[in-house]
């Protein structure tokens, strides 16, 4: 059985398993192999950054220990000069999230290759920044929300739950109104407005990557989507729709963000102090 066949067999088992809507399913990274053409395109895209990447036959490796694999989901020709693509990038780290996570990249461009590159560029500018910070004691790219959790009953050690907030993709077809919002849009908003839906995940020790999306079109039609480790997470859709309902009128508008929720054994304040150089 090939690696791809093994992956498909494992994916089928996950698909047929009984799970609640809030269950997060992960995939064994050892079974993942990349599409070689997409892997080369992803590496070329990452050359735009200062990130050092080593390419193996089926994966990309970074000095931070991150490992990436990429596969094609679909490529659809919509008409002359219009191609829609969807890819799936898997990421894992031997220490921080060895179970692996994945997320989809959707794009539209004049050619298939251009669409793939556009999807990878969006991922590089948004998701990658969060994943890199998720492997650091002190994140450097993103804002962090930190919460105390109950001390472990066995070790009596306090744990902290951190929400690493990635860059926000924001588009609006009309300028902002002169009257400012009661709370101007910031990197915290998509998460805090839907936070109740993540209660169980925040109480766990699970490492999760979360995609948040909300939109309102020119006719006031609302839409929202949320994925946790690449899987649909319906619990957050309703609060995201309610959030979009209260935006000031700016025509077609969407807001999208990728975040990571993780557990750490020391607070950000402590980690910052430990990272500071000792006085001479």
PDB file of C-alpha atoms in Angstrom:
ATOM      1  CA  UNK A   1       0.000   0.000   0.000  1.00  0.00           C
ATOM      2  CA  UNK A   2       1.389   3.428  -0.966  1.00  0.00           C
ATOM      3  CA  UNK A   3       1.596   6.364   1.456  1.00  0.00           C
ATOM      4  CA  UNK A   4      -1.276   8.104  -0.342  1.00  0.00           C
ATOM      5  CA  UNK A   5      -3.429   4.956  -0.171  1.00  0.00           C
ATOM      6  CA  UNK A   6      -2.603   4.580   3.522  1.00  0.00           C
ATOM      7  CA  UNK A   7      -3.562   8.201   4.156  1.00  0.00           C
ATOM      8  CA  UNK A   8      -6.871   7.760   2.318  1.00  0.00           C
ATOM      9  CA  UNK A   9      -7.645   4.621   4.328  1.00  0.00           C
ATOM     10  CA  UNK A  10      -6.924   6.449   7.589  1.00  0.00           C
ATOM     11  CA  UNK A  11      -8.980   9.463   6.501  1.00  0.00           C
ATOM     12  CA  UNK A  12     -11.889   7.134   5.757  1.00  0.00           C
ATOM     13  CA  UNK A  13     -11.758   5.745   9.275  1.00  0.00           C
ATOM     14  CA  UNK A  14     -11.931   9.253  10.722  1.00  0.00           C
ATOM     15  CA  UNK A  15     -14.794  10.162   8.392  1.00  0.00           C
ATOM     16  CA  UNK A  16     -16.861   7.158   9.458  1.00  0.00           C
ATOM     17  CA  UNK A  17     -16.197   7.571  13.163  1.00  0.00           C
ATOM     18  CA  UNK A  18     -18.962   8.874  15.409  1.00  0.00           C
ATOM     19  CA  UNK A  19     -18.166  12.339  16.759  1.00  0.00           C
ATOM     20  CA  UNK A  20     -19.925  15.378  18.159  1.00  0.00           C
ATOM     21  CA  UNK A  21     -19.877  18.667  16.251  1.00  0.00           C
ATOM     22  CA  UNK A  22     -17.196  20.004  18.598  1.00  0.00           C
ATOM     23  CA  UNK A  23     -14.872  17.013  18.244  1.00  0.00           C
ATOM     24  CA  UNK A  24     -11.509  17.904  16.740  1.00  0.00           C
ATOM     25  CA  UNK A  25     -10.083  15.177  14.510  1.00  0.00           C
ATOM     26  CA  UNK A  26      -6.370  15.081  13.720  1.00  0.00           C
ATOM     27  CA  UNK A  27      -4.347  13.048  11.256  1.00  0.00           C
ATOM     28  CA  UNK A  28      -1.164  11.059  11.811  1.00  0.00           C
ATOM     29  CA  UNK A  29       1.614  13.088  10.123  1.00  0.00           C
ATOM     30  CA  UNK A  30       3.744  10.029   9.391  1.00  0.00           C
ATOM     31  CA  UNK A  31       1.298   9.003   6.650  1.00  0.00           C
ATOM     32  CA  UNK A  32       1.301  12.311   4.792  1.00  0.00           C
ATOM     33  CA  UNK A  33       3.035  12.850   1.467  1.00  0.00           C
ATOM     34  CA  UNK A  34       2.944  16.029  -0.616  1.00  0.00           C
ATOM     35  CA  UNK A  35       2.077  16.668  -4.215  1.00  0.00           C
ATOM     36  CA  UNK A  36       5.632  17.300  -5.565  1.00  0.00           C
ATOM     37  CA  UNK A  37       4.597  20.164  -7.857  1.00  0.00           C
ATOM     38  CA  UNK A  38       2.673  21.939  -5.088  1.00  0.00           C
ATOM     39  CA  UNK A  39       5.536  21.356  -2.647  1.00  0.00           C
ATOM     40  CA  UNK A  40       7.935  23.131  -5.007  1.00  0.00           C
ATOM     41  CA  UNK A  41       5.479  26.011  -5.478  1.00  0.00           C
ATOM     42  CA  UNK A  42       5.062  26.339  -1.707  1.00  0.00           C
ATOM     43  CA  UNK A  43       8.810  26.426  -1.182  1.00  0.00           C
ATOM     44  CA  UNK A  44       9.215  29.085  -3.887  1.00  0.00           C
ATOM     45  CA  UNK A  45       6.475  31.140  -2.209  1.00  0.00           C
ATOM     46  CA  UNK A  46       8.264  30.909   1.138  1.00  0.00           C
ATOM     47  CA  UNK A  47      11.415  32.359  -0.432  1.00  0.00           C
ATOM     48  CA  UNK A  48       9.682  35.734  -0.063  1.00  0.00           C
ATOM     49  CA  UNK A  49      10.310  35.431   3.691  1.00  0.00           C
ATOM     50  CA  UNK A  50      13.487  35.189   5.739  1.00  0.00           C
ATOM     51  CA  UNK A  51      12.442  31.687   6.801  1.00  0.00           C
ATOM     52  CA  UNK A  52      15.001  28.969   6.069  1.00  0.00           C
ATOM     53  CA  UNK A  53      13.290  25.922   4.568  1.00  0.00           C
ATOM     54  CA  UNK A  54      14.726  22.510   3.727  1.00  0.00           C
ATOM     55  CA  UNK A  55      12.856  20.398   1.179  1.00  0.00           C
ATOM     56  CA  UNK A  56      12.737  16.623   1.385  1.00  0.00           C
ATOM     57  CA  UNK A  57      11.005  14.346  -1.096  1.00  0.00           C
ATOM     58  CA  UNK A  58       7.578  15.001   0.431  1.00  0.00           C
ATOM     59  CA  UNK A  59       7.876  17.720   3.105  1.00  0.00           C
ATOM     60  CA  UNK A  60       9.270  21.128   3.991  1.00  0.00           C
ATOM     61  CA  UNK A  61      11.258  21.470   7.217  1.00  0.00           C
ATOM     62  CA  UNK A  62      12.161  24.625   9.174  1.00  0.00           C
ATOM     63  CA  UNK A  63      14.902  25.141  11.801  1.00  0.00           C
ATOM     64  CA  UNK A  64      12.123  25.731  14.364  1.00  0.00           C
ATOM     65  CA  UNK A  65      11.022  22.111  13.879  1.00  0.00           C
ATOM     66  CA  UNK A  66       7.894  22.866  11.840  1.00  0.00           C
ATOM     67  CA  UNK A  67       7.083  20.365   9.109  1.00  0.00           C
ATOM     68  CA  UNK A  68       4.716  21.087   6.198  1.00  0.00           C
ATOM     69  CA  UNK A  69       3.080  18.909   3.579  1.00  0.00           C
ATOM     70  CA  UNK A  70       0.660  20.060   0.873  1.00  0.00           C
ATOM     71  CA  UNK A  71      -1.962  18.291  -1.231  1.00  0.00           C
ATOM     72  CA  UNK A  72      -4.411  19.353  -3.920  1.00  0.00           C
ATOM     73  CA  UNK A  73      -8.128  19.227  -3.121  1.00  0.00           C
ATOM     74  CA  UNK A  74      -9.592  20.585  -6.364  1.00  0.00           C
ATOM     75  CA  UNK A  75      -8.925  22.674  -9.463  1.00  0.00           C
ATOM     76  CA  UNK A  76     -11.959  23.943 -11.378  1.00  0.00           C
ATOM     77  CA  UNK A  77     -11.952  25.935 -14.614  1.00  0.00           C
ATOM     78  CA  UNK A  78     -14.828  28.421 -14.314  1.00  0.00           C
ATOM     79  CA  UNK A  79     -14.311  30.023 -17.698  1.00  0.00           C
ATOM     80  CA  UNK A  80     -11.623  31.594 -19.826  1.00  0.00           C
ATOM     81  CA  UNK A  81      -9.026  33.096 -17.506  1.00  0.00           C
ATOM     82  CA  UNK A  82     -10.832  31.962 -14.339  1.00  0.00           C
ATOM     83  CA  UNK A  83      -9.561  28.994 -12.339  1.00  0.00           C
ATOM     84  CA  UNK A  84     -10.596  28.156  -8.780  1.00  0.00           C
ATOM     85  CA  UNK A  85      -8.318  25.980  -6.675  1.00  0.00           C
ATOM     86  CA  UNK A  86      -8.297  24.488  -3.204  1.00  0.00           C
ATOM     87  CA  UNK A  87      -5.263  22.988  -1.499  1.00  0.00           C
ATOM     88  CA  UNK A  88      -4.651  21.615   1.966  1.00  0.00           C
ATOM     89  CA  UNK A  89      -1.497  22.364   3.955  1.00  0.00           C
ATOM     90  CA  UNK A  90      -0.653  20.079   6.849  1.00  0.00           C
ATOM     91  CA  UNK A  91       1.593  21.329   9.647  1.00  0.00           C
ATOM     92  CA  UNK A  92       3.055  19.654  12.680  1.00  0.00           C
ATOM     93  CA  UNK A  93       5.797  20.092  15.252  1.00  0.00           C
ATOM     94  CA  UNK A  94       7.368  17.272  17.298  1.00  0.00           C
ATOM     95  CA  UNK A  95       6.969  19.171  20.584  1.00  0.00           C
ATOM     96  CA  UNK A  96       4.104  21.646  20.312  1.00  0.00           C
ATOM     97  CA  UNK A  97       1.596  19.766  18.149  1.00  0.00           C
ATOM     98  CA  UNK A  98       2.905  16.312  17.135  1.00  0.00           C
ATOM     99  CA  UNK A  99      -0.635  15.208  16.259  1.00  0.00           C
ATOM    100  CA  UNK A 100      -0.612  17.572  13.274  1.00  0.00           C
ATOM    101  CA  UNK A 101      -3.189  20.064  12.026  1.00  0.00           C
ATOM    102  CA  UNK A 102      -4.313  21.175   8.579  1.00  0.00           C
ATOM    103  CA  UNK A 103      -6.087  24.056   6.879  1.00  0.00           C
ATOM    104  CA  UNK A 104      -7.497  24.759   3.408  1.00  0.00           C
ATOM    105  CA  UNK A 105      -6.316  27.441   0.967  1.00  0.00           C
ATOM    106  CA  UNK A 106      -8.948  28.713  -1.495  1.00  0.00           C
ATOM    107  CA  UNK A 107      -7.961  30.945  -4.400  1.00  0.00           C
ATOM    108  CA  UNK A 108      -9.161  32.272  -7.756  1.00  0.00           C
ATOM    109  CA  UNK A 109      -6.862  33.438 -10.564  1.00  0.00           C
ATOM    110  CA  UNK A 110      -6.325  33.478 -14.316  1.00  0.00           C
ATOM    111  CA  UNK A 111      -4.367  30.202 -14.319  1.00  0.00           C
ATOM    112  CA  UNK A 112      -4.144  27.164 -12.089  1.00  0.00           C
ATOM    113  CA  UNK A 113      -0.556  27.901 -11.084  1.00  0.00           C
ATOM    114  CA  UNK A 114      -1.360  31.526 -10.273  1.00  0.00           C
ATOM    115  CA  UNK A 115      -4.271  30.411  -8.083  1.00  0.00           C
ATOM    116  CA  UNK A 116      -2.086  27.915  -6.204  1.00  0.00           C
ATOM    117  CA  UNK A 117       0.524  30.614  -5.580  1.00  0.00           C
ATOM    118  CA  UNK A 118      -2.128  33.101  -4.437  1.00  0.00           C
ATOM    119  CA  UNK A 119      -3.515  30.576  -1.945  1.00  0.00           C
ATOM    120  CA  UNK A 120      -0.026  29.855  -0.617  1.00  0.00           C
ATOM    121  CA  UNK A 121       0.754  33.575  -0.360  1.00  0.00           C
ATOM    122  CA  UNK A 122      -2.370  34.157   1.728  1.00  0.00           C
ATOM    123  CA  UNK A 123      -1.393  31.230   3.970  1.00  0.00           C
ATOM    124  CA  UNK A 124       2.156  32.585   4.304  1.00  0.00           C
ATOM    125  CA  UNK A 125       0.949  36.064   5.291  1.00  0.00           C
ATOM    126  CA  UNK A 126      -1.688  34.863   7.769  1.00  0.00           C
ATOM    127  CA  UNK A 127      -1.451  31.282   9.024  1.00  0.00           C
ATOM    128  CA  UNK A 128       2.319  30.879   8.933  1.00  0.00           C
ATOM    129  CA  UNK A 129       2.844  33.885  11.225  1.00  0.00           C
ATOM    130  CA  UNK A 130       0.674  32.225  13.869  1.00  0.00           C
ATOM    131  CA  UNK A 131       2.250  28.773  13.489  1.00  0.00           C
ATOM    132  CA  UNK A 132       5.736  30.241  13.910  1.00  0.00           C
ATOM    133  CA  UNK A 133       4.676  32.074  17.080  1.00  0.00           C
ATOM    134  CA  UNK A 134       3.046  28.879  18.359  1.00  0.00           C
ATOM    135  CA  UNK A 135       6.535  27.314  18.553  1.00  0.00           C
ATOM    136  CA  UNK A 136       7.955  30.174  20.634  1.00  0.00           C
ATOM    137  CA  UNK A 137       7.727  30.786  24.371  1.00  0.00           C
ATOM    138  CA  UNK A 138       7.341  34.498  23.589  1.00  0.00           C
ATOM    139  CA  UNK A 139       5.383  35.168  20.357  1.00  0.00           C
ATOM    140  CA  UNK A 140       6.882  37.966  18.272  1.00  0.00           C
ATOM    141  CA  UNK A 141       4.400  38.390  15.381  1.00  0.00           C
ATOM    142  CA  UNK A 142       0.986  38.220  17.030  1.00  0.00           C
ATOM    143  CA  UNK A 143      -1.138  39.565  19.857  1.00  0.00           C
ATOM    144  CA  UNK A 144      -1.770  37.053  22.663  1.00  0.00           C
ATOM    145  CA  UNK A 145      -4.731  36.628  25.004  1.00  0.00           C
ATOM    146  CA  UNK A 146      -3.786  34.645  28.115  1.00  0.00           C
ATOM    147  CA  UNK A 147      -6.034  32.939  30.668  1.00  0.00           C
ATOM    148  CA  UNK A 148      -5.235  31.064  33.862  1.00  0.00           C
ATOM    149  CA  UNK A 149      -6.482  27.501  34.133  1.00  0.00           C
ATOM    150  CA  UNK A 150      -7.007  25.245  37.130  1.00  0.00           C
ATOM    151  CA  UNK A 151      -3.797  23.825  38.602  1.00  0.00           C
ATOM    152  CA  UNK A 152      -3.050  20.204  37.794  1.00  0.00           C
ATOM    153  CA  UNK A 153      -4.339  17.945  40.610  1.00  0.00           C
ATOM    154  CA  UNK A 154      -1.251  15.722  40.496  1.00  0.00           C
ATOM    155  CA  UNK A 155       1.554  18.268  40.212  1.00  0.00           C
ATOM    156  CA  UNK A 156      -0.325  21.308  41.591  1.00  0.00           C
ATOM    157  CA  UNK A 157       1.259  23.245  38.722  1.00  0.00           C
ATOM    158  CA  UNK A 158      -0.699  26.128  37.244  1.00  0.00           C
ATOM    159  CA  UNK A 159      -1.201  26.148  33.487  1.00  0.00           C
ATOM    160  CA  UNK A 160      -2.008  28.974  31.137  1.00  0.00           C
ATOM    161  CA  UNK A 161      -4.178  28.896  28.056  1.00  0.00           C
ATOM    162  CA  UNK A 162      -2.995  31.250  25.325  1.00  0.00           C
ATOM    163  CA  UNK A 163      -4.862  32.452  22.238  1.00  0.00           C
ATOM    164  CA  UNK A 164      -2.384  33.593  19.572  1.00  0.00           C
ATOM    165  CA  UNK A 165      -4.199  36.031  17.284  1.00  0.00           C
ATOM    166  CA  UNK A 166      -2.948  36.127  13.733  1.00  0.00           C
ATOM    167  CA  UNK A 167      -3.178  38.969  11.177  1.00  0.00           C
ATOM    168  CA  UNK A 168      -6.681  39.810   9.962  1.00  0.00           C
ATOM    169  CA  UNK A 169      -7.742  39.853   6.317  1.00  0.00           C
ATOM    170  CA  UNK A 170     -10.326  42.645   6.047  1.00  0.00           C
ATOM    171  CA  UNK A 171     -12.102  43.865   2.935  1.00  0.00           C
ATOM    172  CA  UNK A 172     -14.895  46.433   2.626  1.00  0.00           C
ATOM    173  CA  UNK A 173     -16.268  47.921  -0.605  1.00  0.00           C
ATOM    174  CA  UNK A 174     -17.184  51.258   0.984  1.00  0.00           C
ATOM    175  CA  UNK A 175     -15.210  53.618   3.247  1.00  0.00           C
ATOM    176  CA  UNK A 176     -15.751  53.566   6.982  1.00  0.00           C
ATOM    177  CA  UNK A 177     -18.537  55.855   8.249  1.00  0.00           C
ATOM    178  CA  UNK A 178     -17.546  59.056  10.032  1.00  0.00           C
ATOM    179  CA  UNK A 179     -19.201  57.806  13.201  1.00  0.00           C
ATOM    180  CA  UNK A 180     -16.782  55.384  14.795  1.00  0.00           C
ATOM    181  CA  UNK A 181     -17.807  51.961  16.104  1.00  0.00           C
ATOM    182  CA  UNK A 182     -18.284  51.633  19.870  1.00  0.00           C
ATOM    183  CA  UNK A 183     -15.369  49.212  19.755  1.00  0.00           C
ATOM    184  CA  UNK A 184     -13.245  49.717  16.619  1.00  0.00           C
ATOM    185  CA  UNK A 185     -12.298  46.511  14.827  1.00  0.00           C
ATOM    186  CA  UNK A 186      -9.065  45.005  16.141  1.00  0.00           C
ATOM    187  CA  UNK A 187      -7.286  41.587  16.023  1.00  0.00           C
ATOM    188  CA  UNK A 188      -9.204  40.474  19.140  1.00  0.00           C
ATOM    189  CA  UNK A 189     -12.739  41.000  17.824  1.00  0.00           C
ATOM    190  CA  UNK A 190     -13.459  37.867  15.788  1.00  0.00           C
ATOM    191  CA  UNK A 191     -12.399  35.650  18.685  1.00  0.00           C
ATOM    192  CA  UNK A 192     -13.875  37.600  21.600  1.00  0.00           C
ATOM    193  CA  UNK A 193     -17.227  37.967  19.819  1.00  0.00           C
ATOM    194  CA  UNK A 194     -17.450  34.176  19.407  1.00  0.00           C
ATOM    195  CA  UNK A 195     -15.498  33.086  22.503  1.00  0.00           C
ATOM    196  CA  UNK A 196     -18.443  31.348  24.206  1.00  0.00           C
ATOM    197  CA  UNK A 197     -18.393  28.730  21.445  1.00  0.00           C
ATOM    198  CA  UNK A 198     -14.830  27.783  22.416  1.00  0.00           C
ATOM    199  CA  UNK A 199     -15.514  27.215  26.124  1.00  0.00           C
ATOM    200  CA  UNK A 200     -14.719  23.484  26.075  1.00  0.00           C
ATOM    201  CA  UNK A 201     -11.605  23.926  23.945  1.00  0.00           C
ATOM    202  CA  UNK A 202     -10.344  26.682  26.237  1.00  0.00           C
ATOM    203  CA  UNK A 203     -10.792  24.391  29.233  1.00  0.00           C
ATOM    204  CA  UNK A 204      -8.800  21.598  27.593  1.00  0.00           C
ATOM    205  CA  UNK A 205      -5.053  21.256  26.945  1.00  0.00           C
ATOM    206  CA  UNK A 206      -5.575  20.639  23.248  1.00  0.00           C
ATOM    207  CA  UNK A 207      -3.517  22.517  20.651  1.00  0.00           C
ATOM    208  CA  UNK A 208      -5.882  23.808  17.984  1.00  0.00           C
ATOM    209  CA  UNK A 209      -5.690  26.026  14.931  1.00  0.00           C
ATOM    210  CA  UNK A 210      -8.882  28.000  14.316  1.00  0.00           C
ATOM    211  CA  UNK A 211     -10.086  29.711  11.138  1.00  0.00           C
ATOM    212  CA  UNK A 212     -12.650  32.488  11.748  1.00  0.00           C
ATOM    213  CA  UNK A 213     -14.636  34.091   8.932  1.00  0.00           C
ATOM    214  CA  UNK A 214     -17.632  36.425   8.827  1.00  0.00           C
ATOM    215  CA  UNK A 215     -19.132  38.455   5.971  1.00  0.00           C
ATOM    216  CA  UNK A 216     -22.033  40.640   4.913  1.00  0.00           C
ATOM    217  CA  UNK A 217     -22.820  41.364   1.274  1.00  0.00           C
ATOM    218  CA  UNK A 218     -24.261  44.448  -0.422  1.00  0.00           C
ATOM    219  CA  UNK A 219     -27.806  43.240   0.303  1.00  0.00           C
ATOM    220  CA  UNK A 220     -27.172  42.599   3.989  1.00  0.00           C
ATOM    221  CA  UNK A 221     -26.957  38.808   3.629  1.00  0.00           C
ATOM    222  CA  UNK A 222     -24.818  37.418   6.445  1.00  0.00           C
ATOM    223  CA  UNK A 223     -22.484  34.432   6.335  1.00  0.00           C
ATOM    224  CA  UNK A 224     -19.913  32.878   8.644  1.00  0.00           C
ATOM    225  CA  UNK A 225     -17.610  29.894   8.797  1.00  0.00           C
ATOM    226  CA  UNK A 226     -15.345  28.410  11.432  1.00  0.00           C
ATOM    227  CA  UNK A 227     -12.906  25.532  11.267  1.00  0.00           C
ATOM    228  CA  UNK A 228     -10.895  23.935  14.048  1.00  0.00           C
ATOM    229  CA  UNK A 229      -7.830  22.028  12.848  1.00  0.00           C
ATOM    230  CA  UNK A 230      -9.410  22.099   9.410  1.00  0.00           C
ATOM    231  CA  UNK A 231     -12.720  20.564  10.486  1.00  0.00           C
ATOM    232  CA  UNK A 232     -16.087  22.374  10.489  1.00  0.00           C
ATOM    233  CA  UNK A 233     -16.896  23.911  13.896  1.00  0.00           C
ATOM    234  CA  UNK A 234     -20.557  24.851  13.750  1.00  0.00           C
ATOM    235  CA  UNK A 235     -20.770  26.111  17.336  1.00  0.00           C
ATOM    236  CA  UNK A 236     -19.023  29.376  16.377  1.00  0.00           C
ATOM    237  CA  UNK A 237     -21.094  30.141  13.265  1.00  0.00           C
ATOM    238  CA  UNK A 238     -24.103  31.709  15.020  1.00  0.00           C
ATOM    239  CA  UNK A 239     -22.106  34.150  17.200  1.00  0.00           C
ATOM    240  CA  UNK A 240     -20.016  35.146  14.178  1.00  0.00           C
ATOM    241  CA  UNK A 241     -23.186  35.877  12.199  1.00  0.00           C
ATOM    242  CA  UNK A 242     -24.533  37.991  15.081  1.00  0.00           C
ATOM    243  CA  UNK A 243     -21.238  39.856  15.167  1.00  0.00           C
ATOM    244  CA  UNK A 244     -21.376  40.671  11.435  1.00  0.00           C
ATOM    245  CA  UNK A 245     -24.972  41.830  11.836  1.00  0.00           C
ATOM    246  CA  UNK A 246     -23.786  44.739  13.987  1.00  0.00           C
ATOM    247  CA  UNK A 247     -21.060  46.045  11.689  1.00  0.00           C
ATOM    248  CA  UNK A 248     -21.504  49.602  10.388  1.00  0.00           C
ATOM    249  CA  UNK A 249     -22.750  49.635   6.788  1.00  0.00           C
ATOM    250  CA  UNK A 250     -19.818  49.399   4.355  1.00  0.00           C
ATOM    251  CA  UNK A 251     -21.344  47.404   1.491  1.00  0.00           C
ATOM    252  CA  UNK A 252     -19.662  44.082   0.814  1.00  0.00           C
ATOM    253  CA  UNK A 253     -17.390  43.277   3.755  1.00  0.00           C
ATOM    254  CA  UNK A 254     -15.587  40.269   5.164  1.00  0.00           C
ATOM    255  CA  UNK A 255     -13.210  39.679   8.052  1.00  0.00           C
ATOM    256  CA  UNK A 256     -11.036  36.561   8.277  1.00  0.00           C
ATOM    257  CA  UNK A 257      -8.402  35.395  10.731  1.00  0.00           C
ATOM    258  CA  UNK A 258      -6.365  32.357  11.782  1.00  0.00           C
ATOM    259  CA  UNK A 259      -5.590  31.817  15.469  1.00  0.00           C
ATOM    260  CA  UNK A 260      -3.973  29.144  17.619  1.00  0.00           C
ATOM    261  CA  UNK A 261      -5.069  28.075  21.101  1.00  0.00           C
ATOM    262  CA  UNK A 262      -2.368  26.367  23.160  1.00  0.00           C
ATOM    263  CA  UNK A 263      -1.426  25.509  26.753  1.00  0.00           C
ATOM    264  CA  UNK A 264       1.826  26.617  28.372  1.00  0.00           C
ATOM    265  CA  UNK A 265       3.323  25.977  31.806  1.00  0.00           C
ATOM    266  CA  UNK A 266       4.419  29.562  32.446  1.00  0.00           C
ATOM    267  CA  UNK A 267       2.773  32.897  31.828  1.00  0.00           C
ATOM    268  CA  UNK A 268       3.792  35.245  29.045  1.00  0.00           C
ATOM    269  CA  UNK A 269       5.059  37.713  31.650  1.00  0.00           C
ATOM    270  CA  UNK A 270       7.335  35.043  33.165  1.00  0.00           C
ATOM    271  CA  UNK A 271       8.530  33.909  29.750  1.00  0.00           C
ATOM    272  CA  UNK A 272       9.332  37.525  28.821  1.00  0.00           C
ATOM    273  CA  UNK A 273      11.371  38.015  32.007  1.00  0.00           C
ATOM    274  CA  UNK A 274      13.298  34.790  31.416  1.00  0.00           C
ATOM    275  CA  UNK A 275      14.049  35.867  27.847  1.00  0.00           C
ATOM    276  CA  UNK A 276      15.507  39.222  28.969  1.00  0.00           C
ATOM    277  CA  UNK A 277      19.321  39.378  29.070  1.00  0.00           C
ATOM    278  CA  UNK A 278      20.877  39.471  32.511  1.00  0.00           C
ATOM    279  CA  UNK A 279      22.371  42.823  33.584  1.00  0.00           C
ATOM    280  CA  UNK A 280      26.122  43.005  33.304  1.00  0.00           C
TER     281      UNK A 280
END
